[in-house]
Each structure stands twice: as structure tokens, then as C-alpha cells.
């Protein structure tokens, strides 16, 4: 069973930065695409960013130019660097490992999520 564990959430002021980390167990996790999703209260979960095993990326429009997804395969870890944070970025952020090297495949494993709160 693959375990996905997120860390790095917290409270930050508008305009601030935060880096989330996601570790997926199993050495072969480096062969799979990974993604970050978020869910705000009363809203549906939405894709934030995703990365293929080869490093190709895609972003949701609201975060383009502000968030950067990256991966360190030797650590089986994916990062989400968030800058210029806005109050509307407040949500629970969850990490997923997809079922193949492409982020067009299905999400297969999920973490528990980490809370990000942007507030003054």
C-alpha cells in the first residue's frame, strides 16, 4: 500500500509564501505523476498543479505565475511553492499519486491533506 503524506501547511498573511511537501512511499513512486488539489469550505475539490514523472507541469489558471510544482525523485517528494498568496487560496491542500507517469491518468492514492490559511 502506498502512503502519501503532506506537510508544510499553516497560517500566512496575504502576499506571503509557503512551501508544501508531499512524500509518497515506495521507490517506484518516482515513476508516477503527482498532483496537488485543494478544497475550500463549501466548494468542490479542484486541481491546483500536477507534474509528470518526467517533470512536465500544468497549473490551474488562478495559480499560474504564483505557484510552482516540482519534484525530487531521489526523495520521492513533490513540492508546491506558493507565493503571493491570497485569501482565496485558503483551503485544505491534498496530494495525490496518479496511476501512471501522466497526469491525465486517474488519481490512485491520496494524502490526508494539510490546511493552508491566508489571513491578516
Coordinates of C-alpha atoms in Angstrom, one line a residue:
X1 CA 0.0 0.0 0.0
X2 CA 1.3 3.4 -1.0
X3 CA 1.3 6.1 1.7
X4 CA 1.1 9.8 0.7
X5 CA 1.9 12.3 3.4
X6 CA 1.7 16.1 3.1
X7 CA 3.4 18.7 5.3
X8 CA 4.0 22.4 5.4
X9 CA 0.6 24.0 5.8
X10 CA -0.1 26.8 8.2
X11 CA -1.2 30.4 8.6
X12 CA 0.3 33.0 6.4
X13 CA -0.5 36.7 5.7
X14 CA -1.7 37.8 2.3
X15 CA 1.2 38.3 0.0
X16 CA 3.2 35.7 1.8
X17 CA 4.8 32.4 0.8
X18 CA 4.5 28.8 1.9
X19 CA 6.0 25.6 0.6
X20 CA 4.1 22.3 0.8
X21 CA 5.8 18.9 0.7
X22 CA 4.3 15.6 -0.3
X23 CA 6.2 12.3 0.3
X24 CA 5.0 9.1 -1.4
X25 CA 6.2 5.8 -0.1
X26 CA 7.8 3.2 -2.4
X27 CA 10.9 3.8 -4.6
X28 CA 8.9 3.4 -7.7
X29 CA 6.8 6.5 -6.9
X30 CA 9.3 8.5 -8.9
X31 CA 7.8 6.8 -12.0
X32 CA 4.3 8.2 -11.4
X33 CA 2.8 11.6 -11.9
X34 CA 1.8 13.6 -8.8
X35 CA -0.6 16.4 -8.2
X36 CA -1.9 18.9 -5.7
X37 CA -5.6 19.6 -5.2
X38 CA -7.4 21.9 -2.8
X39 CA -10.8 22.2 -1.3
X40 CA -12.2 25.3 0.3
X41 CA -15.2 25.3 2.6
X42 CA -18.4 24.8 0.6
X43 CA -16.6 24.3 -2.6
X44 CA -15.6 21.3 -4.7
X45 CA -12.1 20.0 -4.8
X46 CA -10.1 21.4 -7.6
X47 CA -6.8 20.7 -9.3
X48 CA -4.0 23.2 -8.3
X49 CA -1.0 21.7 -10.1
X50 CA 0.3 18.5 -11.4
X51 CA 3.7 17.1 -12.6
X52 CA 4.6 14.1 -14.7
X53 CA 7.3 11.6 -13.9
X54 CA 9.5 13.4 -16.4
X55 CA 8.9 16.9 -14.9
X56 CA 6.1 18.2 -17.2
X57 CA 3.8 20.5 -15.4
X58 CA 0.3 22.0 -15.6
X59 CA -1.4 24.6 -13.4
X60 CA -4.9 25.9 -12.7
X61 CA -5.4 29.4 -14.0
X62 CA -5.9 31.1 -10.6
X63 CA -2.4 30.0 -9.5
X64 CA -0.4 30.4 -12.7
X65 CA 2.6 32.6 -12.1
X66 CA 2.3 32.3 -8.3
X67 CA 2.7 28.6 -7.6
X68 CA 5.4 26.2 -8.7
X69 CA 5.3 22.4 -8.5
X70 CA 8.5 20.5 -8.6
X71 CA 9.8 17.0 -7.6
X72 CA 12.8 15.5 -6.1
X73 CA 12.7 11.9 -7.3
X74 CA 15.6 10.7 -5.2
X75 CA 13.4 11.6 -2.2
X76 CA 10.1 10.5 -3.7
X77 CA 8.9 14.0 -2.8
X78 CA 6.9 16.6 -4.6
X79 CA 6.8 20.3 -3.6
X80 CA 4.3 23.1 -4.1
X81 CA 5.9 26.5 -3.7
X82 CA 3.2 29.1 -3.2
X83 CA 4.0 32.8 -3.4
X84 CA 1.9 36.0 -3.5
X85 CA -0.8 34.1 -1.5
X86 CA -4.3 35.5 -1.5
X87 CA -7.2 34.9 1.0
X88 CA -8.9 32.9 -1.7
X89 CA -6.1 30.4 -1.6
X90 CA -7.3 29.3 1.8
X91 CA -8.2 25.6 1.6
X92 CA -7.2 22.1 2.5
X93 CA -4.4 21.1 0.1
X94 CA -4.2 17.4 -0.7
X95 CA -1.6 15.5 -2.7
X96 CA -2.2 12.6 -5.0
X97 CA -0.2 10.0 -6.8
X98 CA -1.6 9.2 -10.2
X99 CA -1.9 5.7 -11.7
X100 CA 0.7 6.3 -14.4
X101 CA 3.5 8.7 -15.4
X102 CA 1.0 11.0 -16.9
X103 CA -1.2 13.5 -15.0
X104 CA -4.0 12.6 -17.4
X105 CA -4.4 9.3 -15.7
X106 CA -6.6 8.6 -12.6
X107 CA -5.6 9.6 -9.1
X108 CA -4.8 6.4 -7.2
X109 CA -3.6 7.4 -3.8
X110 CA -4.4 10.4 -1.6
X111 CA -2.9 12.0 1.4
X112 CA -4.8 13.3 4.4
X113 CA -4.4 16.9 3.4
X114 CA -2.8 20.0 5.0
X115 CA -4.6 23.2 5.9
X116 CA -3.4 26.5 4.4
X117 CA -5.0 29.6 5.8
X118 CA -4.2 33.0 4.3
X119 CA -5.4 35.8 6.6
X120 CA -4.2 39.0 8.1

